Coordinates of C-alpha atoms and ligand atoms in Angstrom, one line a residue:
M1 CA -74.8 39.7 -21.0
T2 CA -71.3 38.5 -20.6
R3 CA -70.5 36.2 -17.9
P4 CA -67.8 37.3 -15.6
R5 CA -64.6 35.6 -16.3
R6 CA -63.5 33.1 -13.7
R7 CA -60.1 33.8 -12.3
R8 CA -57.6 31.1 -13.0
P9 CA -56.3 29.6 -9.8
P10 CA -52.7 30.7 -9.0
A11 CA -49.9 28.4 -10.1
A12 CA -49.4 25.5 -7.8
A13 CA -47.6 26.6 -4.7
P14 CA -46.2 24.2 -2.1
S15 CA -49.2 23.0 -0.1
R16 CA -48.9 24.6 3.3
P17 CA -50.6 21.9 5.3
R18 CA -48.4 19.3 3.7
A19 CA -45.2 21.3 4.5
S20 CA -46.4 21.9 8.0
R21 CA -47.2 18.2 8.5
A22 CA -43.7 17.3 7.3
R23 CA -42.2 19.8 9.8
Q24 CA -44.3 18.4 12.6
R25 CA -43.3 14.8 11.7
Q26 CA -39.6 15.9 11.6
R27 CA -40.0 17.6 15.0
L28 CA -41.3 14.3 16.4
I29 CA -38.4 12.4 14.9
D30 CA -35.9 14.9 16.3
A31 CA -37.5 14.6 19.7
C32 CA -37.5 10.8 19.4
I33 CA -33.8 10.8 18.7
S34 CA -33.2 13.0 21.8
A35 CA -35.3 10.6 23.9
L36 CA -33.4 7.6 22.5
H37 CA -30.2 9.3 23.4
V38 CA -31.3 9.8 27.0
H39 CA -33.4 6.7 27.7
G40 CA -32.5 4.1 25.1
P41 CA -35.1 2.3 22.8
S42 CA -36.8 0.2 25.5
K43 CA -37.4 3.1 27.9
T44 CA -38.3 5.7 25.3
T45 CA -42.1 6.3 25.4
V46 CA -44.5 8.4 23.4
E47 CA -45.0 10.6 26.5
K48 CA -41.3 11.3 26.8
V49 CA -41.1 12.1 23.1
V50 CA -44.1 14.5 23.0
A51 CA -42.7 16.2 26.2
I52 CA -39.4 16.9 24.4
A53 CA -41.3 18.0 21.2
R54 CA -43.8 20.0 23.3
M55 CA -46.7 18.5 21.3
S56 CA -49.8 16.7 22.4
P57 CA -49.8 12.9 22.8
G58 CA -52.6 12.5 20.3
I59 CA -50.6 14.0 17.5
V60 CA -48.2 11.1 17.5
R61 CA -50.9 8.7 16.4
F62 CA -51.6 11.0 13.4
Y63 CA -48.0 10.3 12.1
F64 CA -47.1 6.9 13.5
D65 CA -49.1 3.8 14.1
S66 CA -47.1 2.8 17.2
K67 CA -44.1 3.6 19.3
D68 CA -42.1 1.1 17.3
A69 CA -43.1 2.8 14.0
M70 CA -41.7 6.1 15.4
L71 CA -38.5 4.4 16.5
V72 CA -38.0 2.8 13.0
A73 CA -38.8 6.2 11.4
S74 CA -36.1 7.8 13.5
L75 CA -33.6 5.2 12.5
E76 CA -34.6 5.5 8.8
F77 CA -34.0 9.2 9.1
L78 CA -30.5 8.7 10.4
A79 CA -29.7 6.1 7.8
A80 CA -31.0 8.4 5.0
E81 CA -28.9 11.2 6.4
F82 CA -25.8 9.0 6.5
E83 CA -26.4 8.0 2.9
E84 CA -27.0 11.5 1.6
R85 CA -24.2 13.2 3.5
L86 CA -21.5 10.6 3.4
L87 CA -22.1 7.6 1.1
V88 CA -23.2 9.6 -1.9
P89 CA -20.5 12.4 -1.9
I90 CA -17.7 9.9 -1.1
A91 CA -18.9 7.5 -3.8
A92 CA -18.6 10.4 -6.3
L93 CA -14.9 10.7 -5.3
R94 CA -14.1 7.0 -6.0
S95 CA -11.6 7.8 -8.7
R96 CA -9.6 9.9 -6.3
P97 CA -9.2 7.5 -3.3
V98 CA -6.9 9.6 -1.2
E99 CA -9.2 12.6 -1.4
A100 CA -12.2 10.3 -0.8
L101 CA -10.8 8.6 2.3
A102 CA -9.6 11.9 3.8
T103 CA -13.1 13.4 3.2
L104 CA -14.7 10.3 4.6
V105 CA -12.8 10.6 7.8
D106 CA -13.7 14.3 8.0
L107 CA -17.4 13.6 7.5
Y108 CA -17.7 10.4 9.6
L109 CA -16.2 12.2 12.6
G110 CA -17.8 15.6 11.9
V111 CA -20.5 17.0 14.1
E112 CA -23.2 16.7 11.5
L113 CA -23.2 12.9 11.5
A114 CA -21.4 12.1 14.7
S115 CA -23.1 14.4 17.3
T116 CA -23.2 12.6 20.7
R117 CA -27.0 12.4 20.3
K118 CA -26.9 10.6 17.0
V119 CA -24.0 8.3 17.8
S120 CA -25.6 7.1 21.0
V121 CA -28.9 6.4 19.1
W122 CA -27.0 4.2 16.5
Y123 CA -25.4 2.3 19.4
A124 CA -28.8 1.9 21.1
F125 CA -30.3 0.4 17.9
W126 CA -27.3 -1.9 17.3
G127 CA -28.0 -3.3 20.8
E128 CA -31.6 -4.1 19.6
A129 CA -30.7 -5.2 16.1
S130 CA -30.4 -8.8 16.9
A131 CA -33.9 -8.8 18.5
R132 CA -35.9 -6.8 15.8
Q133 CA -35.7 -7.5 12.2
E134 CA -36.5 -4.0 10.9
Y135 CA -33.7 -2.5 13.0
H136 CA -31.4 -5.2 11.8
D137 CA -32.4 -4.5 8.1
I138 CA -31.8 -0.7 8.4
C139 CA -28.5 -0.9 10.4
G140 CA -27.2 -3.9 8.4
S141 CA -27.9 -2.2 5.1
R142 CA -26.1 1.0 6.1
D143 CA -23.1 -1.0 7.4
D144 CA -22.9 -3.1 4.2
K145 CA -22.9 -0.1 2.0
F146 CA -20.3 1.6 4.1
E147 CA -18.0 -1.4 4.2
E148 CA -18.3 -1.9 0.5
L149 CA -17.3 1.7 -0.2
V150 CA -14.3 1.7 2.2
R151 CA -13.1 -1.6 0.8
D152 CA -13.3 -0.3 -2.8
L153 CA -11.5 2.9 -1.9
I154 CA -8.7 1.0 -0.2
A155 CA -8.4 -1.4 -3.1
R156 CA -8.1 1.6 -5.5
L157 CA -5.5 3.2 -3.3
I158 CA -3.4 0.0 -3.2
E159 CA -3.6 0.0 -7.0
E160 CA -2.6 3.6 -7.2
T161 CA 0.3 3.4 -4.8
G162 CA 1.5 0.0 -6.1
A163 CA 1.5 -1.4 -2.6
R164 CA 0.1 -4.7 -3.8
H165 CA 1.3 -6.7 -0.8
L166 CA -1.5 -5.0 1.2
D167 CA -4.8 -6.8 1.8
A168 CA -7.6 -4.4 1.0
D169 CA -10.2 -6.2 3.1
A170 CA -8.0 -6.2 6.2
I171 CA -7.0 -2.5 5.8
A172 CA -10.6 -1.5 5.3
L173 CA -11.6 -3.5 8.4
G174 CA -8.9 -1.7 10.3
L175 CA -10.1 1.7 9.2
I176 CA -13.7 0.9 10.0
G177 CA -12.6 -0.4 13.4
V178 CA -10.6 2.9 14.1
L179 CA -13.7 5.0 13.2
E180 CA -16.0 2.8 15.3
M181 CA -13.7 3.2 18.3
L182 CA -13.6 6.9 17.9
W183 CA -17.4 7.0 17.7
Q184 CA -17.6 4.9 20.9
G185 CA -15.5 7.6 22.5
F186 CA -17.9 10.3 21.4
A187 CA -20.9 8.4 22.8
F188 CA -19.5 8.7 26.3
Q189 CA -18.7 12.4 26.1
T190 CA -20.4 15.7 25.8
E191 CA -20.1 17.9 22.8
S192 CA -17.9 20.3 24.8
T193 CA -15.4 17.6 25.7
I194 CA -15.0 15.9 22.3
D195 CA -11.8 16.8 20.4
R196 CA -12.9 16.2 16.9
G197 CA -9.6 17.5 15.4
E198 CA -7.7 15.0 17.5
A199 CA -10.0 12.2 16.4
K200 CA -9.6 13.0 12.8
R201 CA -5.8 13.2 13.2
R202 CA -5.8 9.7 14.8
A203 CA -7.8 8.2 11.9
L204 CA -5.6 9.8 9.3
A205 CA -2.5 8.6 11.3
Y206 CA -3.8 5.1 10.7
L207 CA -4.1 5.7 7.0
R208 CA -0.7 7.4 6.9
S209 CA 0.9 4.4 8.6
V210 CA -0.4 2.1 6.0
F211 CA 0.1 4.4 3.0
P212 CA 3.2 6.5 3.9
G213 CA 3.1 9.9 2.4
A214 CA -0.3 9.5 0.8
F215 CA -2.2 11.5 3.5
G216 CA 0.3 14.3 4.1
L217 CA 2.5 14.4 7.0
A218 CA 2.1 14.1 10.7
P219 CA 2.5 17.4 12.4
G220 CA 6.2 18.2 12.8
A221 CA 7.2 15.2 10.7
A222 CA 9.8 15.6 8.0
P223 CA 8.6 14.3 4.6
A224 CA 10.3 11.2 3.6
A225 CA 9.0 11.3 0.1
L226 CA 5.9 12.4 -1.7
P227 CA 3.6 9.6 -2.8
A228 CA 3.7 8.7 -6.5
G229 CA 0.2 10.0 -6.9
A230 CA 1.4 13.5 -6.0
Y231 CA 3.2 13.7 -9.4
A232 CA 0.1 13.1 -11.5
S233 CA -2.8 14.5 -9.6
A234 CA -5.3 17.0 -11.0
P235 CA -6.7 18.1 -7.6
L236 CA -3.2 18.6 -6.2
L237 CA -2.1 20.5 -9.3
E238 CA -5.1 22.8 -8.8
A239 CA -4.1 23.3 -5.2
E240 CA -0.5 24.0 -6.2
R241 CA -1.6 26.6 -8.7
R242 CA -3.7 28.3 -6.0
A243 CA -1.4 28.1 -3.1
L244 CA 2.1 28.1 -4.7
F245 CA 2.0 29.8 -8.1
R246 CA -0.8 32.4 -7.9
H247 CA 1.3 35.0 -6.1
A248 CA 4.8 33.7 -6.6
W249 CA 7.6 35.9 -7.9
Q250 CA 8.4 34.9 -11.5
F251 CA 11.5 35.9 -13.5
A252 CA 10.7 38.1 -16.5
G253 CA 14.1 39.2 -17.7
L254 CA 17.0 41.5 -17.1
G255 CA 16.8 45.2 -16.5
R256 CA 19.2 45.9 -19.3
E257 CA 16.6 44.4 -21.7
L258 CA 14.5 47.4 -20.9
G259 CA 16.8 50.1 -22.1
A260 CA 14.7 52.8 -23.6
A261 CA 11.2 54.2 -22.9
G262 CA 8.6 51.9 -24.3
A263 CA 10.8 48.8 -24.1
F264 CA 8.9 45.9 -22.6
L265 CA 9.3 42.3 -21.5
M266 CA 6.3 39.9 -21.6
L267 CA 6.0 36.9 -19.3
D268 CA 3.4 34.2 -19.7
G269 CA 3.7 33.0 -16.1
P270 CA 2.0 30.2 -14.2
G271 CA 0.0 32.7 -12.1
E272 CA -0.2 35.8 -14.3
R273 CA 0.3 37.2 -17.8
A274 CA 2.7 40.0 -17.1
L275 CA 4.2 43.0 -18.9
V276 CA 7.1 45.0 -17.6
V277 CA 7.4 48.4 -19.4
R278 CA 9.9 51.2 -19.0
D279 CA 8.0 54.5 -19.1
A280 CA 9.1 57.9 -20.4
A281 CA 10.4 58.9 -16.9
G282 CA 12.6 55.8 -16.9
A283 CA 10.5 53.9 -14.3
L284 CA 9.7 50.2 -14.6
N285 CA 6.0 49.3 -14.5
A286 CA 4.7 45.8 -13.9
L287 CA 1.3 45.5 -15.5
R288 CA -1.2 42.7 -16.3
N289 CA -0.8 41.8 -19.9
S290 CA -4.5 42.0 -20.5
C291 CA -6.7 44.7 -22.0
H292 CA -9.2 46.1 -19.6
Q293 CA -12.1 45.6 -22.0
R294 CA -11.5 41.9 -22.9
P295 CA -8.8 39.6 -21.5
H296 CA -6.7 40.1 -24.6
A297 CA -2.9 40.1 -24.5
L298 CA -1.5 43.5 -25.3
A299 CA 2.0 42.1 -26.1
M300 CA 2.4 38.7 -27.8
S301 CA 6.2 38.6 -28.1
R302 CA 8.6 38.1 -25.2
S303 CA 10.2 41.5 -25.7
G304 CA 9.9 44.6 -27.9
T305 CA 9.2 48.3 -27.8
F306 CA 5.9 50.1 -27.7
G307 CA 5.5 53.4 -29.5
G308 CA 4.4 56.2 -27.1
L309 CA 1.4 54.2 -26.1
I310 CA 0.3 50.6 -25.5
C311 CA -2.5 50.1 -28.0
C312 CA -5.0 47.3 -28.1
P313 CA -5.9 46.4 -31.7
L314 CA -9.3 44.8 -30.8
H315 CA -11.4 47.9 -30.1
G316 CA -8.8 50.6 -30.2
L317 CA -8.3 51.3 -26.4
S318 CA -4.9 52.7 -25.6
Y319 CA -2.8 53.1 -22.4
H320 CA 0.2 55.2 -21.4
L321 CA 3.4 53.3 -20.7
D322 CA 2.6 53.3 -16.9
G323 CA -0.7 51.6 -17.6
T324 CA -3.0 54.6 -17.2
P325 CA -5.7 55.0 -19.8
A326 CA -5.1 57.3 -22.8
G327 CA -7.0 58.3 -25.9
A328 CA -10.3 60.1 -26.6
T329 CA -12.5 57.5 -24.8
P330 CA -10.2 56.3 -22.0
G331 CA -11.3 53.2 -20.0
A332 CA -9.9 51.9 -16.8
A333 CA -6.1 51.6 -16.2
L334 CA -4.3 48.3 -16.7
A335 CA -4.0 46.3 -13.5
R336 CA -0.7 46.8 -11.7
L337 CA 1.4 43.9 -10.6
E338 CA 4.3 43.9 -8.1
L339 CA 7.8 44.2 -9.3
A340 CA 11.1 43.3 -7.6
L341 CA 14.7 43.7 -8.7
A342 CA 17.4 41.2 -7.6
G343 CA 20.4 42.9 -9.0
E344 CA 19.5 43.2 -12.6
L345 CA 17.0 40.3 -12.5
V346 CA 13.4 41.5 -12.9
F347 CA 10.7 39.5 -11.1
V348 CA 6.9 40.1 -11.1
R349 CA 4.0 38.7 -9.2
A350 CA 0.3 39.2 -8.8
P351 CA -0.4 41.3 -5.7
A352 CA -1.9 39.5 -2.7
D353 CA -3.5 40.6 0.5
D354 CA -1.2 38.4 2.6
A355 CA 0.1 40.0 5.7
A356 CA 3.6 38.6 5.1
P357 CA 4.3 38.6 1.4
P358 CA 7.1 36.3 0.2
P359 CA 10.5 38.1 0.3
A360 CA 11.8 39.5 -3.0
P361 CA 14.0 36.8 -4.6
D362 CA 17.8 36.8 -4.4
A363 CA 19.8 36.6 -7.5
A364 CA 22.4 33.8 -7.7
P365 CA 25.6 35.2 -6.3
G366 CA 27.6 36.8 -9.1
A367 CA 24.6 36.9 -11.5
A368 CA 24.7 40.7 -11.7
A369 CA 28.5 41.0 -11.9
V370 CA 28.9 39.3 -15.3
P371 CA 28.6 41.4 -18.5
L372 CA 25.8 39.6 -20.4
A373 CA 24.7 39.5 -24.0
A374 CA 21.1 39.3 -25.2
P375 CA 19.3 36.2 -24.1
V376 CA 18.4 33.0 -25.9
V377 CA 15.0 31.9 -24.6
R378 CA 13.8 28.3 -25.3
E379 CA 11.0 26.2 -24.1
H380 CA 10.9 22.5 -23.8
E381 CA 7.8 20.3 -23.3
V382 CA 8.6 17.8 -20.6
A383 CA 6.6 14.6 -20.0
A384 CA 7.1 14.9 -16.2
D385 CA 5.6 16.7 -13.4
W386 CA 7.1 20.1 -12.5
K387 CA 8.0 18.9 -9.1
V388 CA 10.3 16.2 -10.5
L389 CA 12.5 18.9 -12.0
V390 CA 12.4 21.1 -8.9
E391 CA 13.4 18.3 -6.6
R392 CA 16.4 17.6 -8.9
W393 CA 17.4 21.3 -8.8
L394 CA 17.1 21.4 -5.0
E395 CA 19.3 18.3 -4.7
R396 CA 21.8 19.9 -7.1
A397 CA 21.8 23.3 -5.6
A398 CA 22.5 21.7 -2.2
G399 CA 25.6 20.1 -3.8
G400 CA 27.3 23.5 -3.8
A401 CA 29.6 24.8 -6.5
E402 CA 30.7 21.6 -8.0
P403 CA 31.3 22.0 -11.7
R404 CA 28.6 20.4 -13.7
G405 CA 29.6 17.1 -15.4
S406 CA 32.9 16.9 -13.4
G407 CA 34.0 13.4 -12.3
P408 CA 34.7 10.4 -14.5
E409 CA 32.5 11.6 -17.4
G410 CA 34.4 14.9 -17.5
A411 CA 37.7 13.1 -17.4
A412 CA 36.6 10.8 -20.2
A413 CA 35.5 13.7 -22.4
D414 CA 38.9 15.3 -21.8
A415 CA 40.7 12.2 -22.8
A416 CA 38.7 12.0 -26.0
G417 CA 39.6 15.6 -26.8
G418 CA 36.0 16.8 -26.7
W419 CA 34.4 19.6 -24.7
S420 CA 33.7 18.9 -21.1
A421 CA 32.5 20.6 -17.9
R422 CA 36.0 20.2 -16.6
R423 CA 37.5 22.1 -19.5
Y424 CA 34.8 24.7 -19.1
A425 CA 35.6 25.2 -15.4
A426 CA 39.3 25.4 -16.2
L427 CA 38.7 28.1 -18.8
G428 CA 36.5 30.0 -16.3
A429 CA 39.2 29.8 -13.7
Q430 CA 41.8 31.1 -16.3
A431 CA 39.5 34.0 -17.0
G432 CA 39.2 34.8 -13.2
A433 CA 35.5 33.8 -13.1
A434 CA 33.9 32.3 -10.0
P435 CA 32.7 28.7 -10.4
P436 CA 28.9 28.2 -11.1
R437 CA 26.6 29.2 -8.3
A438 CA 22.9 28.4 -8.0
S439 CA 20.0 29.9 -6.2
F440 CA 16.4 28.7 -6.1
V441 CA 13.4 31.0 -6.3
A442 CA 10.4 29.2 -5.0
P443 CA 8.4 27.5 -6.1
N444 CA 9.8 26.8 -9.6
Q445 CA 13.0 28.6 -10.7
L446 CA 16.7 28.0 -10.6
I447 CA 19.2 30.7 -11.3
E448 CA 22.7 29.7 -12.1
A449 CA 25.6 32.1 -12.6
G450 CA 28.9 30.9 -13.9
A451 CA 31.9 31.9 -16.1
G452 CA 29.8 31.5 -19.2
G453 CA 26.9 33.7 -18.1
V454 CA 23.6 33.3 -16.3
V455 CA 21.0 30.7 -16.9
V456 CA 17.5 30.9 -15.5
L457 CA 15.3 27.8 -15.6
Q458 CA 11.6 28.3 -15.0
V459 CA 9.4 25.2 -14.9
L460 CA 5.7 25.7 -15.5
P461 CA 3.0 23.1 -14.7
V462 CA 1.0 22.3 -17.8
A463 CA -1.1 19.3 -16.7
P464 CA -0.7 16.5 -14.1
G465 CA 2.5 14.8 -15.0
R466 CA 3.4 17.3 -17.7
A467 CA 5.4 20.5 -17.5
R468 CA 7.0 23.2 -19.7
L469 CA 10.6 24.1 -19.0
R470 CA 11.6 27.7 -20.0
E471 CA 15.2 28.4 -20.3
F472 CA 16.7 31.9 -20.4
V473 CA 20.4 31.8 -21.4
Y474 CA 22.3 35.0 -21.0
G475 CA 25.8 34.4 -22.4
R476 CA 28.7 36.3 -21.3
E477 CA 29.5 39.3 -23.6
S478 CA 32.2 38.2 -26.0
R479 CA 35.0 40.7 -25.5
T480 CA 38.2 38.5 -25.6
R481 CA 39.1 35.1 -27.1
I482 CA 38.6 33.4 -23.7
D483 CA 35.2 35.1 -23.3
R484 CA 34.1 33.8 -26.7
A485 CA 35.4 30.3 -25.9
L486 CA 33.6 30.4 -22.6
A487 CA 30.3 31.5 -24.2
F488 CA 30.6 28.8 -26.8
L489 CA 31.4 26.1 -24.3
A490 CA 28.7 27.3 -21.9
A491 CA 26.1 27.2 -24.7
R492 CA 27.0 23.6 -25.7
L493 CA 27.2 22.5 -22.2
E494 CA 23.9 24.0 -21.4
A495 CA 22.1 22.4 -24.3
R496 CA 23.5 19.0 -23.4
R497 CA 22.8 19.4 -19.8
L498 CA 19.2 20.5 -20.5
A499 CA 18.6 17.4 -22.7
A500 CA 20.0 15.2 -20.0
E501 CA 17.9 17.0 -17.4
V502 CA 14.7 16.5 -19.4
G503 CA 15.5 12.9 -20.1
L504 CA 16.2 12.2 -16.4
A505 CA 12.9 13.9 -15.3
E506 CA 10.9 11.9 -17.9
S507 CA 12.5 8.7 -16.8
V508 CA 11.8 9.5 -13.1
Q509 CA 8.1 10.3 -14.0
R510 CA 7.8 6.9 -15.8
G511 CA 9.2 5.3 -12.7
L512 CA 6.8 7.1 -10.5
E513 CA 3.9 5.9 -12.7
S514 CA 5.0 2.3 -12.8
P515 CA 2.9 -0.1 -10.7
G516 CA 5.8 -1.4 -8.7
Y517 CA 6.9 2.0 -7.4
V518 CA 6.7 2.6 -3.6
A519 CA 7.8 5.9 -2.2
E520 CA 10.8 5.5 0.1
A521 CA 12.5 7.8 2.5
V522 CA 15.6 9.6 1.3
A523 CA 18.3 9.7 4.0
D524 CA 19.9 13.1 4.5
A525 CA 17.7 15.0 2.1
P526 CA 18.8 18.6 1.8
P527 CA 16.8 21.0 4.0
A528 CA 15.5 22.9 0.9
L529 CA 14.2 19.6 -0.5
V530 CA 12.5 18.7 2.8
A531 CA 10.9 22.2 3.0
F532 CA 9.7 21.9 -0.6
R533 CA 8.1 18.5 0.0
Q534 CA 6.6 19.7 3.2
S535 CA 4.9 22.6 1.3
I536 CA 3.5 20.1 -1.2
A537 CA 2.5 17.5 1.4
R538 CA 0.4 20.2 3.2
L539 CA -1.7 20.5 0.0
L540 CA -2.5 16.8 -0.2
P541 CA -5.9 15.8 1.0
G542 CA -5.7 15.3 4.7
G543 CA -2.3 17.0 4.7
A544 CA -1.0 18.0 8.1
R545 CA -0.9 21.7 8.9
D546 CA 1.3 23.5 11.3
P547 CA -0.3 26.0 13.6
G548 CA -0.4 29.3 11.9
D549 CA -0.5 27.9 8.4
P550 CA -3.0 29.7 6.2
P551 CA -6.2 27.8 5.9
Ligands
LIG1 S1 -10.2 44.2 -26.0 FE1 -8.8 45.8 -26.0 S2 -9.8 47.5 -26.7 FE2 -11.3 45.9 -26.7

């Protein structure tokens, strides 16, 4: 006879009684916090707590030896919550002090930690702290950890901004004082009357006044300058990619480069890998340069011509020139992008759901009127943040149509018998060409049209403090001697100018990274530069937002 097999007990499940006990204990602690909020520690009684918790008085003794033990447990709960929800996450951000301090303000004044109920309980215990050692230990330990964290973050920020004249201890004390004052204000209000947004703005205003520019801008304020850290910040770069580049118009080439059916232009852009293809009907199609099956680029060179189909060599899928699937086993179509023409200039961007998409870009005045030859496309690695180059362009574009390199340097070059911008401008005038004009296509492109042709500069962020400068040079078609001279001079001038531009940007970046640098206001900054800095400042941790800005 076989003995019946004993069933194995099921795998260990959370013990129900234990979970239920934990819930009951927490219910008592919550009720105790509510009672402390209304009555204060000395007038809080077990009866008042169990009345709020709707539990029997006897049950309190099951969890706590005395009323004092229950009060201490409530305070320990608040201290543990403060540690878990504020001290731990902020300590993890120590290496990014601006972000850490902005988040600290947000959490410290948020409803989770600073509800009127919890704030008044902390104050009630502080009142008792001198009389009872355990309260003193719990409150004191929380305060010490908080002070140490704030002091460390301020010291790191002083190091980062180079503002070494500041006293970390004094600044930290000031911030803690500001936060305490705002908490005290909460303690005397109801949840419906507390303006937490205003409280956070006031705390950030304190930090902004000590570290100008590091915490974004006050609402409506014009940006004086961006903080040095904004030119080498990984989190900011990530935010810039998301907010500024993902759906921005990017220059791909000229329409005339897409002459026949199958001709394509490829753009490895900051937000999208794009392909512009002319189809058999003569229409231009902007497509994602990525096979549907795997994210594999369908065109690797900047320009070229497809045969009748766009073929992917990896697994043999093919697409018609408008991106629709072709072949015996067609898959899905290639993703379509948006396309805009500014004269002959072709721009593409990833589609977005935004209600108000950015307007299609304008070409530089005169860019379309000049007969242009095939482009020379070059790329330069730049040891500077992309914004350094853009700020320089915006300053220059605001300078109007002044010939590049004019002034004493141009005159000196003339005297030495060499080439010069002055000579270039004179030749252009002789040929009846307009002086150079520039237009900026946000966030990262400058288009310049002059007597020698059209130059498009496109700067791409590579890493914090590093960029790639892409240069499209469309020389004027050489028909006459003067045209050829202009094209030659323009090419030489452009090469020298670019080298100077890159050198200048790298020098500025080194200056920004030097410990002694302090961001200073620029008087009479061009409006376009102000608007650009404003758009970046909004992305800084704690950056101010105007009403109506996207979240
Ligand atoms: S990745 Fe293109 S066909 Fe497979």
